[in-house]
Amino acid sequence: MDLFKIAKYPFIEEAKEWVRKEKIDVEEILFDGIYERARNRGVERVMQALYKGIINDAILLNEVDCMMEVLSYPIARMLVVAIESDYLLRRYALAEAKKAYENMKRDSPEIIIEIGKEFGIEFKDGCIHFTDYLKFAPTWDIKWKLVNRELRQGYVRLDKNEIARLLQEAIRKKIYDELSYLFAPQEVKKVFKEEIIAIRNKIALKERKETEKYEDINFEDFPPCIKNLISAIKSGINVPHVGRFTVVTFLNAIGQSTNEILKIFSSIPDFNEEKTLYQIEHITGKISGTIYSTPKCDTIRTWGLCYPDELCKKIWHPLIYYRKKRRK
Amino acid sequence: MNQKFLKKKFYLYYLNPKIDFPSRYERREYAFIHFGEETMHRHISFNAKEKLLDYLKVNVPMHSYYSSAYYQNPSADNMNEKKWMGADLIFDLDADDLPSADKLTYEEALEKIKRELMKLLDFLIEDFGFDEKNITVYFSGHRGYHCHVTDKRVLELGSQERREIVDYIMARGLELKEIIKERPIQKGKFLDKTLEINPEKGGWKGRIARAIIKFFKEIKEMEREKALQELEKIHGIGRKMAEKIYDVLHDERKIERIEEGKIDQATEFKKIIKPLIKKIAISLYSQTDEPVTADIKRLIRLPGSLHGKTGLKVTKVSNIEEFNPLNDAVVFGDDMVKIKVEKPFKIKMKEEKYELKKGIVKVPEYVAVFAIARNFATHS
């Protein structure tokens, strides 16, 4: 058992295996003074997820460091579940996944493949099967669209960092899904009483900020492409990824909040709130740092989503259309 | 009168039909349109093959469909209760969606759509790596082909993932700068760009590179004037630019560089790429939102059933090059039948040419069924 490995990737099967073998039970982790370091680090994991969106690596010098690090992971999970906030859950799952991503980038390809196999990903000469690729790739991003990838005999060629990026999504999804249907033991609420209150307050503050009213937005001023897409989405027609992407970037650019954007998508046939929210937050830069800009008319045209009217002839970007209309 | 005639003929076929039952047939939803009715009978399921055959015999449907999806309760009448389990990947290539559909005759349309089908199969096998035994092609009974992919790895793909596959084969969202590297190079005082291509690569990268090389070869082998004309056909290329390209292709040193995968004068040569991509991609412009399907719960014609608008059988195609729907999908006999032609038409069926003018004529039964089903004639 490589303790250093499971300290870096505490979500893998091997880590669970190790905890089982060491026969450490929940009671001990929560109350035994010897694990105080692990408890502190567990709280830190959640705090960093909330405040910074990523969890910093701990310094791992010896086996005890590793042990504490491994145990801090289930503690953090229990804490997140005890707080009962979907916002935190999403942020936490992503922060853990990002931490793993940073580690994988520095690690050997063998480790990446090993982790990939845990998610049922098929590897062949460093390439992965396109069905696995599609499950995890952020294909709303033009450079991740399958059409722009080297696909041969069913396998997509990716470099090491790209595979790590796909795994980040797989890890995030796994953690989110697991924690969504778990309940925290009562003791957790007692042990971390103060932390739970502090974190809940912080979350309330953050959420309030996000739902603050933006200026009135007039649907009638939208360019026809966006209008068409929004009505299609609202009437339950399955709109292509690029179309959804365009709508999100547009609404974000004119100052719509994440929640308002989310509302529009709630009627799509395969609506998945968690996934949609994640995509919106990614596109709008809330979690990725990059704010994707609204595609220009040329691009929208090549996607077959352009239905021009008179004003469209004079402009090259949907946002210009909107601004011109507003000025009138 | 017409409907009655068709129904009678269909009945005779359905007494002993050659149905290819879909895999996991009990998990599918079936739907039918009966003669003389407009609404669809939906949410039907069969737990035994004989029951489906009985249904066809008793009801003699004009159109028969089954769902590409598998459900836990295929006969439930809403999606939530049906409980989706997975779906085959189905490509529906219909000549009606071809760019110039309305200008083509029936036979031309069939031939054109066959070219698209060949491209599709090449994508599915070479790029997506599907085993040929997991791909089945059916003639739709009308003006198209259905391609069913039953590889177990695609069954659970959602609609967004399927859409990525559709985008791939149609080159939708293809971004040239993601695929072909442009390297700036110093050329005297100026900065020029070089395109880097590699025919050995997979995906669109390789496909585009191979198409460029092939195109260069063709141009090079043409006479100067013809080559220039050919180049000028491309949008954005005028005489001057055509000459420049032509000269590059006859410059030994530059040819060597191209063979190394480096194409200088990126600006000029990039103009060639767009039309080449169009040629490689599947080009269908559907009126509906989906040219080829990304839907995870659509209805598809039942293989072996008859198409009510042609009387032709939804037929499994084993040799695409040789398949001729107007021969191989014909199920009716050659007893002579009297029909009244309302709209003159030409057709070649079973190796026999028919040129029918207005009025009453005697034709073999299969021509009669086709003409009446297509509303070109009435039964007299």
XYZ file of N, CA, C and O in Angstrom, chain A residues 118-297:
720
model
N -10.438 3.200 -12.594
C -11.435 3.152 -11.530
C -12.770 3.732 -11.957
O -13.810 3.402 -11.406
N -12.704 4.607 -12.972
C -13.946 5.182 -13.472
C -14.433 4.435 -14.702
O -15.243 4.931 -15.479
N -13.884 3.251 -14.897
C -14.331 2.411 -16.007
C -13.894 2.915 -17.365
O -14.490 2.582 -18.386
N -12.851 3.757 -17.391
C -12.404 4.290 -18.673
C -11.489 3.298 -19.371
O -10.595 2.726 -18.772
N -11.749 3.105 -20.670
C -10.949 2.170 -21.455
C -9.762 2.897 -22.073
O -9.943 3.867 -22.806
N -8.588 2.434 -21.803
C -7.389 3.037 -22.402
C -6.789 2.111 -23.448
O -6.827 0.891 -23.304
N -6.254 2.713 -24.503
C -5.536 1.917 -25.498
C -4.409 2.794 -26.025
O -4.682 3.828 -26.632
N -3.191 2.408 -25.763
C -2.020 3.203 -26.165
C -2.153 4.668 -25.752
O -1.889 5.576 -26.549
N -2.622 4.895 -24.561
C -2.747 6.272 -24.092
C -3.954 7.008 -24.636
O -4.192 8.159 -24.302
N -4.718 6.339 -25.487
C -5.938 6.966 -26.006
C -7.137 6.424 -25.225
O -7.058 5.355 -24.643
N -8.227 7.158 -25.221
C -9.388 6.641 -24.516
C -10.587 6.528 -25.446
O -10.698 7.235 -26.442
N -11.460 5.587 -25.118
C -12.595 5.321 -26.001
C -13.520 6.538 -26.051
O -13.738 7.200 -25.055
N -14.064 6.801 -27.249
C -14.818 8.048 -27.408
C -16.068 8.108 -26.524
O -16.518 9.192 -26.157
N -16.627 6.956 -26.179
C -17.826 7.004 -25.323
C -17.453 7.502 -23.923
O -18.203 8.247 -23.305
N -16.276 7.113 -23.445
C -15.804 7.634 -22.152
C -15.473 9.114 -22.279
O -15.743 9.905 -21.384
N -14.873 9.446 -23.403
C -14.535 10.846 -23.656
C -15.789 11.711 -23.571
O -15.816 12.730 -22.890
N -16.839 11.268 -24.259
C -18.065 12.070 -24.301
C -18.726 12.188 -22.935
O -19.390 13.165 -22.637
N -18.546 11.171 -22.111
C -19.150 11.212 -20.778
C -18.566 12.343 -19.938
O -19.262 12.947 -19.138
N -17.291 12.626 -20.116
C -16.637 13.552 -19.188
C -16.083 14.836 -19.815
O -15.723 15.758 -19.095
N -15.989 14.887 -21.135
C -15.355 16.062 -21.742
C -16.299 17.269 -21.731
O -17.489 17.113 -21.965
N -15.774 18.464 -21.460
C -16.608 19.675 -21.507
C -16.815 20.111 -22.952
O -16.212 21.068 -23.408
N -17.687 19.412 -23.672
C -17.772 19.606 -25.124
C -18.448 20.910 -25.531
O -18.612 21.170 -26.712
N -18.890 21.698 -24.551
C -19.409 23.022 -24.938
C -18.245 23.929 -25.323
O -18.419 24.942 -25.979
N -17.064 23.552 -24.909
C -15.862 24.297 -25.244
C -15.380 23.786 -26.608
O -15.168 22.590 -26.787
N -15.231 24.702 -27.548
C -14.952 24.329 -28.936
C -13.746 23.386 -29.042
O -13.727 22.470 -29.842
N -12.750 23.602 -28.202
C -11.558 22.783 -28.371
C -11.754 21.364 -27.847
O -11.011 20.469 -28.192
N -12.823 21.152 -27.073
C -13.130 19.798 -26.599
C -14.189 19.110 -27.443
O -14.548 17.966 -27.182
N -14.703 19.812 -28.429
C -15.709 19.145 -29.264
C -15.063 17.963 -29.976
O -13.950 18.055 -30.468
N -15.807 16.879 -30.042
C -15.249 15.654 -30.622
C -14.742 15.890 -32.048
O -13.718 15.349 -32.458
N -15.442 16.738 -32.788
C -15.073 16.968 -34.184
C -13.663 17.570 -34.306
O -12.983 17.383 -35.314
N -13.219 18.247 -33.263
C -11.886 18.852 -33.302
C -10.810 17.972 -32.673
O -9.722 18.440 -32.351
N -11.133 16.709 -32.495
C -10.208 15.786 -31.825
C -9.724 14.712 -32.789
O -10.405 14.372 -33.748
N -8.577 14.163 -32.466
C -8.089 13.047 -33.281
C -8.773 11.772 -32.834
O -8.479 11.238 -31.766
N -9.668 11.296 -33.673
C -10.434 10.094 -33.351
C -10.106 9.026 -34.385
O -10.275 9.236 -35.580
N -9.622 7.905 -33.897
C -9.283 6.817 -34.819
C -9.700 5.488 -34.197
O -9.391 5.220 -33.039
N -10.439 4.708 -34.980
C -10.847 3.381 -34.529
C -11.518 3.404 -33.145
O -11.326 2.515 -32.333
N -12.250 4.473 -32.898
C -13.018 4.544 -31.654
C -12.293 5.195 -30.500
O -12.882 5.441 -29.453
N -11.001 5.485 -30.691
C -10.228 6.055 -29.582
C -9.776 7.491 -29.860
O -9.405 7.820 -30.974
N -9.829 8.303 -28.809
C -9.465 9.716 -28.924
C -8.066 9.906 -28.357
O -7.757 9.407 -27.265
N -7.224 10.607 -29.124
C -5.869 10.850 -28.627
C -5.860 12.100 -27.765
O -6.343 13.151 -28.164
N -5.347 11.966 -26.550
C -5.274 13.095 -25.629
C -3.889 13.127 -25.003
O -3.241 12.086 -24.877
N -3.454 14.331 -24.610
C -2.193 14.336 -23.876
C -2.477 14.121 -22.389
O -3.626 14.057 -21.965
N -1.412 13.997 -21.642
C -1.547 13.636 -20.228
C -2.434 14.622 -19.470
O -3.328 14.228 -18.721
N -2.188 15.906 -19.688
C -2.977 16.908 -18.969
C -4.450 16.854 -19.336
O -5.312 17.102 -18.504
N -4.702 16.534 -20.584
C -6.097 16.466 -21.009
C -6.804 15.274 -20.358
O -7.964 15.370 -19.964
N -6.081 14.161 -20.260
C -6.686 13.010 -19.591
C -6.964 13.367 -18.128
O -8.026 13.080 -17.585
N -6.006 14.061 -17.517
C -6.200 14.482 -16.130
C -7.427 15.387 -16.019
O -8.197 15.298 -15.062
N -7.618 16.241 -17.021
C -8.769 17.145 -16.998
C -10.091 16.363 -17.085
O -11.060 16.682 -16.398
N -10.116 15.334 -17.919
C -11.308 14.497 -18.018
C -11.577 13.807 -16.684
O -12.702 13.716 -16.228
N -10.497 13.333 -16.075
C -10.662 12.643 -14.793
C -11.148 13.604 -13.718
O -11.893 13.219 -12.829
N -10.732 14.849 -13.827
C -11.226 15.833 -12.867
C -12.760 15.825 -12.876
O -13.406 15.788 -11.830
N -13.318 15.814 -14.069
C -14.778 15.812 -14.183
C -15.369 14.505 -13.641
O -16.395 14.508 -12.953
N -14.696 13.403 -13.918
C -15.188 12.117 -13.426
C -15.175 12.092 -11.893
O -16.117 11.618 -11.255
N -14.112 12.640 -11.321
C -13.974 12.658 -9.865
C -15.037 13.569 -9.247
O -15.708 13.220 -8.286
N -15.186 14.740 -9.846
C -16.181 15.686 -9.341
C -17.571 15.051 -9.319
O -18.296 15.112 -8.342
N -17.883 14.388 -10.419
C -19.200 13.785 -10.551
C -19.394 12.677 -9.509
O -20.435 12.566 -8.874
N -18.343 11.891 -9.335
C -18.426 10.783 -8.388
C -18.662 11.321 -6.979
O -19.552 10.860 -6.261
N -17.874 12.306 -6.578
C -18.006 12.835 -5.218
C -19.383 13.470 -5.040
O -20.078 13.224 -4.054
N -19.797 14.236 -6.027
C -21.109 14.881 -5.922
C -22.223 13.844 -5.796
O -23.080 13.927 -4.925
N -22.176 12.846 -6.680
C -23.235 11.830 -6.666
C -23.255 11.061 -5.349
O -24.312 10.792 -4.798
N -22.068 10.718 -4.876
C -22.013 9.957 -3.619
C -22.591 10.756 -2.455
O -23.378 10.256 -1.667
N -22.177 12.012 -2.366
C -22.585 12.808 -1.205
C -24.046 13.238 -1.279
O -24.653 13.548 -0.263
N -24.604 13.236 -2.501
C -25.985 13.702 -2.637
C -26.977 12.848 -1.871
O -28.032 13.311 -1.504
N -26.688 11.587 -1.739
C -27.680 10.753 -1.053
C -27.178 10.192 0.279
O -27.652 9.192 0.775
N -26.187 10.862 0.834
C -25.695 10.413 2.150
C -26.253 11.305 3.257
O -26.562 12.466 3.032
N -26.371 10.726 4.443
C -26.746 11.526 5.613
C -25.614 11.464 6.620
O -24.955 10.434 6.762
N -25.397 12.567 7.312
C -24.295 12.598 8.278
C -24.750 11.988 9.603
O -25.893 12.150 10.002
N -23.852 11.266 10.267
C -24.183 10.760 11.597
C -24.462 11.946 12.539
O -23.839 13.001 12.404
N -25.380 11.759 13.494
C -25.729 12.831 14.430
C -24.505 13.434 15.127
O -24.430 14.635 15.325
N -23.549 12.566 15.469
C -22.383 13.031 16.220
C -21.619 14.124 15.481
O -21.040 15.015 16.095
N -21.629 14.023 14.161
C -20.867 14.993 13.370
C -21.384 16.403 13.659
O -20.613 17.338 13.846
N -22.714 16.504 13.753
C -23.309 17.815 13.995
C -22.903 18.366 15.361
O -22.787 19.579 15.548
N -22.685 17.442 16.311
C -22.258 17.880 17.640
C -20.795 18.311 17.627
O -20.449 19.404 18.065
N -19.954 17.449 17.098
C -18.511 17.709 17.121
C -18.167 19.009 16.395
O -17.341 19.791 16.854
N -18.822 19.229 15.259
C -18.463 20.411 14.459
C -19.522 21.513 14.531
O -19.729 22.248 13.580
N -20.165 21.599 15.694
C -21.280 22.526 15.841
C -20.932 23.955 15.385
O -21.637 24.557 14.569
N -19.831 24.470 15.916
C -19.469 25.856 15.596
C -19.100 26.033 14.130
O -19.515 26.993 13.479
N -18.309 25.083 13.626
C -17.891 25.180 12.241
C -19.102 25.176 11.321
O -19.161 25.924 10.338
N -20.054 24.324 11.653
C -21.234 24.209 10.794
C -21.981 25.533 10.716
O -22.359 25.991 9.629
N -22.131 26.191 11.882
C -22.829 27.488 11.889
C -22.066 28.513 11.052
O -22.646 29.205 10.200
N -20.753 28.558 11.262
C -19.937 29.539 10.533
C -20.031 29.321 9.028
O -20.215 30.272 8.254
N -19.938 28.073 8.632
C -19.970 27.784 7.190
C -21.342 28.104 6.609
O -21.455 28.696 5.537
N -22.382 27.746 7.351
C -23.741 28.042 6.857
C -23.936 29.539 6.636
O -24.534 29.951 5.645
N -23.437 30.355 7.565
C -23.572 31.805 7.408
C -22.871 32.301 6.155
O -23.391 33.111 5.408
N -21.690 31.780 5.999
C -20.899 32.179 4.829
C -21.629 31.837 3.522
O -21.668 32.633 2.587
N -22.207 30.639 3.512
C -22.923 30.201 2.303
C -24.114 31.112 2.025
O -24.332 31.560 0.901
N -24.858 31.425 3.089
C -26.035 32.288 2.928
C -25.628 33.621 2.315
O -26.284 34.145 1.419
N -24.519 34.141 2.800
C -24.013 35.410 2.297
C -23.690 35.333 0.809
O -24.039 36.199 0.014
N -22.986 34.256 0.468
C -22.562 34.077 -0.925
C -23.766 33.912 -1.840
O -23.805 34.473 -2.927
N -24.736 33.137 -1.374
C -25.898 32.884 -2.221
C -26.712 34.157 -2.429
O -27.239 34.404 -3.492
N -26.806 34.964 -1.358
C -27.576 36.199 -1.462
C -26.951 37.113 -2.520
O -27.614 37.683 -3.353
N -25.646 37.169 -2.497
C -24.933 38.011 -3.452
C -25.274 37.612 -4.891
O -25.455 38.439 -5.758
N -25.369 36.327 -5.102
C -25.583 35.844 -6.460
C -26.989 36.080 -6.962
O -27.224 36.133 -8.163
N -27.952 36.164 -6.052
C -29.327 36.314 -6.531
C -29.797 37.764 -6.529
O -30.957 38.039 -6.758
N -28.861 38.670 -6.257
C -29.250 40.075 -6.281
C -29.837 40.468 -7.630
O -29.424 39.990 -8.667
N -30.803 41.333 -7.578
C -31.513 41.743 -8.803
C -30.595 42.475 -9.782
O -29.839 43.359 -9.403
N -30.685 42.066 -11.004
C -29.966 42.788 -12.043
C -30.932 43.722 -12.760
O -32.137 43.664 -12.539
N -30.412 44.561 -13.607
C -31.280 45.494 -14.325
C -32.312 44.723 -15.155
O -32.125 43.578 -15.509
N -33.413 45.392 -15.446
C -34.468 44.745 -16.223
C -33.949 44.352 -17.591
O -33.227 45.088 -18.238
N -34.346 43.179 -17.993
C -33.864 42.684 -19.264
C -35.060 42.443 -20.169
O -36.047 41.852 -19.757
N -34.978 42.961 -21.381
C -36.120 42.847 -22.274
C -35.850 41.829 -23.373
O -35.023 42.030 -24.247
N -36.594 40.753 -23.286
C -36.460 39.651 -24.236
C -36.624 40.143 -25.683
O -35.980 39.657 -26.599
N -37.486 41.136 -25.849
C -37.776 41.640 -27.197
C -36.535 42.234 -27.870
O -36.462 42.308 -29.090
N -35.576 42.672 -27.080
C -34.367 43.262 -27.653
C -33.305 42.235 -28.060
O -32.286 42.595 -28.631
N -33.559 40.983 -27.743
C -32.562 39.954 -28.069
C -32.488 39.746 -29.579
O -33.502 39.850 -30.270
N -31.310 39.400 -30.091
C -31.213 39.059 -31.519
C -31.997 37.772 -31.804
O -32.186 36.950 -30.899
N -32.437 37.590 -33.046
C -33.288 36.446 -33.377
C -32.674 35.084 -33.030
O -33.404 34.174 -32.635
N -31.359 34.961 -33.181
C -30.746 33.657 -32.878
C -30.978 33.291 -31.413
O -31.375 32.168 -31.088
N -30.740 34.270 -30.532
C -30.890 34.009 -29.098
C -32.361 33.780 -28.753
O -32.704 32.862 -28.002
N -33.242 34.609 -29.348
C -34.679 34.435 -29.112
C -35.107 33.029 -29.495
O -35.806 32.353 -28.749
N -34.687 32.627 -30.697
C -35.051 31.294 -31.179
C -34.576 30.206 -30.240
O -35.297 29.269 -29.922
N -33.320 30.348 -29.818
C -32.741 29.319 -28.944
C -33.507 29.258 -27.630
O -33.839 28.177 -27.150
N -33.790 30.444 -27.065
C -34.470 30.447 -25.774
C -35.874 29.856 -25.902
O -36.282 29.034 -25.081
N -36.606 30.241 -26.964
C -37.947 29.649 -27.066
C -37.867 28.151 -27.292
O -38.694 27.393 -26.776
N -36.858 27.712 -28.059
C -36.703 26.274 -28.279
C -36.431 25.571 -26.953
O -37.051 24.558 -26.630
N -35.529 26.149 -26.169
C -35.182 25.537 -24.885
C -36.417 25.494 -23.989
O -36.733 24.473 -23.385
N -37.146 26.616 -23.957
C -38.313 26.688 -23.070
C -39.422 25.736 -23.487
O -40.180 25.265 -22.644
N -39.520 25.475 -24.797
C -40.599 24.578 -25.212
C -40.161 23.117 -25.196
O -40.865 22.253 -25.687
N -38.987 22.884 -24.637
C -38.581 21.496 -24.423
C -37.904 20.840 -25.617
O -37.682 19.644 -25.634
N -37.587 21.625 -26.632
C -36.863 21.058 -27.774
C -35.405 20.875 -27.369
O -34.837 21.710 -26.670
N -34.833 19.777 -27.830
C -33.456 19.503 -27.467
C -32.501 20.357 -28.302
O -32.317 20.123 -29.477
N -31.919 21.346 -27.678
C -31.049 22.278 -28.377
C -29.599 21.811 -28.275
O -29.185 21.351 -27.218
N -28.831 21.909 -29.364
C -27.443 21.435 -29.306
C -26.616 22.170 -28.249
O -26.932 23.300 -27.873
N -25.588 21.501 -27.828
C -24.692 22.057 -26.815
C -24.230 23.468 -27.158
O -24.248 24.358 -26.326
N -23.807 23.649 -28.406
C -23.294 24.963 -28.796
C -24.374 26.025 -28.666
O -24.095 27.182 -28.354
N -25.624 25.617 -28.895
C -26.734 26.539 -28.757
C -26.924 26.946 -27.301
O -27.092 28.119 -26.973
N -26.858 25.966 -26.424
C -26.986 26.250 -24.999
C -25.841 27.145 -24.550
O -26.020 28.091 -23.785
N -24.668 26.823 -25.058
C -23.473 27.594 -24.733
C -23.678 29.056 -25.128
O -23.403 29.970 -24.356
N -24.183 29.273 -26.345
C -24.402 30.625 -26.839
C -25.358 31.393 -25.923
O -25.096 32.535 -25.551
N -26.449 30.730 -25.544
C -27.436 31.386 -24.687
C -26.809 31.778 -23.338
O -26.983 32.903 -22.868
N -26.069 30.856 -22.747
C -25.480 31.137 -21.441
C -24.500 32.311 -21.521
O -24.560 33.243 -20.723
N -23.629 32.292 -22.520
C -22.646 33.375 -22.625
C -23.344 34.704 -22.868
O -22.947 35.727 -22.322
N -24.404 34.662 -23.664
C -25.132 35.900 -23.971
C -25.796 36.465 -22.711
O -25.611 37.629 -22.361
N -26.564 35.619 -22.030
C -27.277 36.081 -20.839
C -26.302 36.562 -19.772
O -26.545 37.537 -19.071
N -25.200 35.877 -19.676
C -24.184 36.278 -18.692
C -23.619 37.649 -19.044
O -23.454 38.507 -18.190
N -23.372 37.842 -20.332
C -22.781 39.108 -20.773
C -23.708 40.286 -20.498
O -23.254 41.388 -20.231
N -25.031 40.055 -20.574
C -25.937 41.169 -20.322
C -26.345 41.232 -18.849
O -27.229 41.994 -18.478
N -25.702 40.414 -18.017
C -25.854 40.569 -16.586
C -26.917 39.730 -15.907
O -27.364 40.037 -14.812
N -27.337 38.629 -16.533
C -28.279 37.731 -15.857
C -27.543 36.891 -14.818
O -26.398 36.502 -15.036
N -28.220 36.589 -13.723
C -27.576 35.784 -12.693
C -27.658 34.304 -13.054
O -28.466 33.891 -13.887
N -26.783 33.538 -12.407
C -26.749 32.100 -12.630
C -28.130 31.479 -12.451
O -28.565 30.673 -13.269
N -28.823 31.880 -11.394
C -30.124 31.276 -11.126
C -31.152 31.611 -12.186
O -31.982 30.782 -12.546
N -31.082 32.834 -12.697
C -32.034 33.201 -13.748
C -31.748 32.420 -15.024
O -32.658 32.011 -15.724
N -30.470 32.234 -15.304
C -30.112 31.442 -16.489
C -30.590 30.001 -16.300
O -31.169 29.399 -17.189
N -30.385 29.506 -15.112
C -30.768 28.119 -14.815
C -32.258 27.900 -15.060
O -32.670 26.875 -15.593
N -33.060 28.902 -14.672
C -34.520 28.788 -14.812
C -34.912 28.498 -16.249
O -35.804 27.712 -16.515
N -34.236 29.157 -17.185
C -34.565 28.977 -18.598
C -34.364 27.530 -19.023
O -35.131 26.968 -19.783
N -33.332 26.913 -18.444
C -32.990 25.555 -18.870
C -33.822 24.473 -18.195
O -33.722 23.308 -18.552
N -34.641 24.874 -17.219
C -35.308 23.834 -16.427
C -36.323 23.034 -17.228
O -36.773 22.002 -16.786
N -36.672 23.505 -18.447
C -37.658 22.718 -19.193
C -37.060 21.818 -20.266
O -37.788 21.192 -21.008
N -35.737 21.767 -20.354
C -35.176 20.865 -21.368
C -35.446 19.408 -20.971
O -35.523 19.085 -19.794
N -35.614 18.546 -22.015
C -36.077 17.176 -21.755
C -35.178 16.378 -20.801
O -35.680 15.645 -19.960
N -33.870 16.526 -20.949
C -33.021 15.735 -20.051
C -32.384 16.653 -19.000
O -31.201 16.557 -18.721
N -33.207 17.542 -18.436
C -32.696 18.521 -17.478
C -32.097 17.844 -16.250
O -32.686 16.964 -15.646
N -30.916 18.291 -15.926
C -30.233 17.779 -14.751
C -29.673 19.014 -14.057
O -28.722 19.625 -14.530
N -30.328 19.416 -12.970
C -30.006 20.693 -12.363
C -28.529 20.817 -12.021
O -27.879 21.803 -12.335
N -28.005 19.770 -11.433
C -26.624 19.819 -10.974
C -25.664 20.021 -12.140
O -24.778 20.872 -12.121
N -25.886 19.218 -13.194
C -25.006 19.268 -14.353
C -25.119 20.632 -15.057
O -24.111 21.244 -15.427
N -26.353 21.094 -15.210
C -26.584 22.362 -15.887
C -25.932 23.512 -15.117
O -25.260 24.358 -15.689
N -26.146 23.489 -13.816
C -25.565 24.528 -12.976
C -24.044 24.543 -13.100
O -23.418 25.595 -13.221
N -23.482 23.361 -13.090
C -22.036 23.245 -13.214
C -21.568 23.852 -14.532
O -20.599 24.614 -14.573
N -22.305 23.535 -15.595
C -21.908 24.051 -16.907
C -22.050 25.564 -16.966
O -21.173 26.256 -17.475
N -23.165 26.070 -16.407
C -23.362 27.521 -16.419
C -22.232 28.196 -15.655
O -21.614 29.153 -16.122
N -21.950 27.678 -14.468
C -20.917 28.303 -13.646
C -19.543 28.212 -14.297
O -18.695 29.071 -14.112
N -19.351 27.148 -15.064
C -18.086 27.000 -15.764
C -17.959 28.042 -16.881
O -16.975 28.754 -16.977
N -19.026 28.131 -17.658
C -19.012 29.040 -18.809
C -18.923 30.495 -18.360
O -18.272 31.322 -18.994
N -19.591 30.802 -17.241
C -19.626 32.194 -16.795
C -18.443 32.546 -15.900
O -18.392 33.627 -15.323
N -17.519 31.602 -15.775
C -16.284 31.896 -15.065
C -16.384 31.843 -13.545
O -15.427 32.157 -12.858
N -17.556 31.402 -13.025
C -17.698 31.362 -11.571
C -16.762 30.333 -10.946
O -16.340 30.474 -9.813
N -16.509 29.258 -11.696
C -15.628 28.247 -11.114
C -14.391 27.980 -11.946
O -13.480 27.306 -11.499
N -14.346 28.500 -13.146
C -13.195 28.143 -13.976
C -12.195 29.278 -14.076
O -11.052 29.075 -14.446
N -12.643 30.498 -13.751
C -11.726 31.620 -13.892
C -11.773 32.219 -15.278
O -11.480 33.380 -15.472
N -12.176 31.396 -16.280
C -12.287 31.935 -17.631
C -13.750 32.253 -17.900
O -14.596 31.394 -17.744
N -14.027 33.472 -18.293
C -15.386 33.785 -18.723
C -15.425 33.614 -20.230
O -14.724 34.297 -20.962
N -16.225 32.664 -20.690
C -16.318 32.439 -22.129
C -17.115 33.557 -22.763
O -18.135 33.984 -22.224
N -16.635 34.057 -23.901
C -17.371 35.150 -24.514
C -18.410 34.605 -25.491
O -18.315 33.484 -25.967
N -19.387 35.440 -25.780
C -20.464 35.058 -26.693
C -19.895 34.896 -28.101
O -19.137 35.750 -28.555
N -20.221 33.812 -28.776
C -19.699 33.602 -30.128
C -20.178 34.703 -31.072
O -21.247 35.268 -30.879
N -19.370 34.987 -32.084
C -19.791 36.004 -33.029
C -20.718 35.409 -34.082
O -20.858 34.194 -34.175
N -21.344 36.314 -34.845
C -22.354 35.887 -35.829
C -21.833 34.792 -36.761
O -22.523 33.814 -37.035
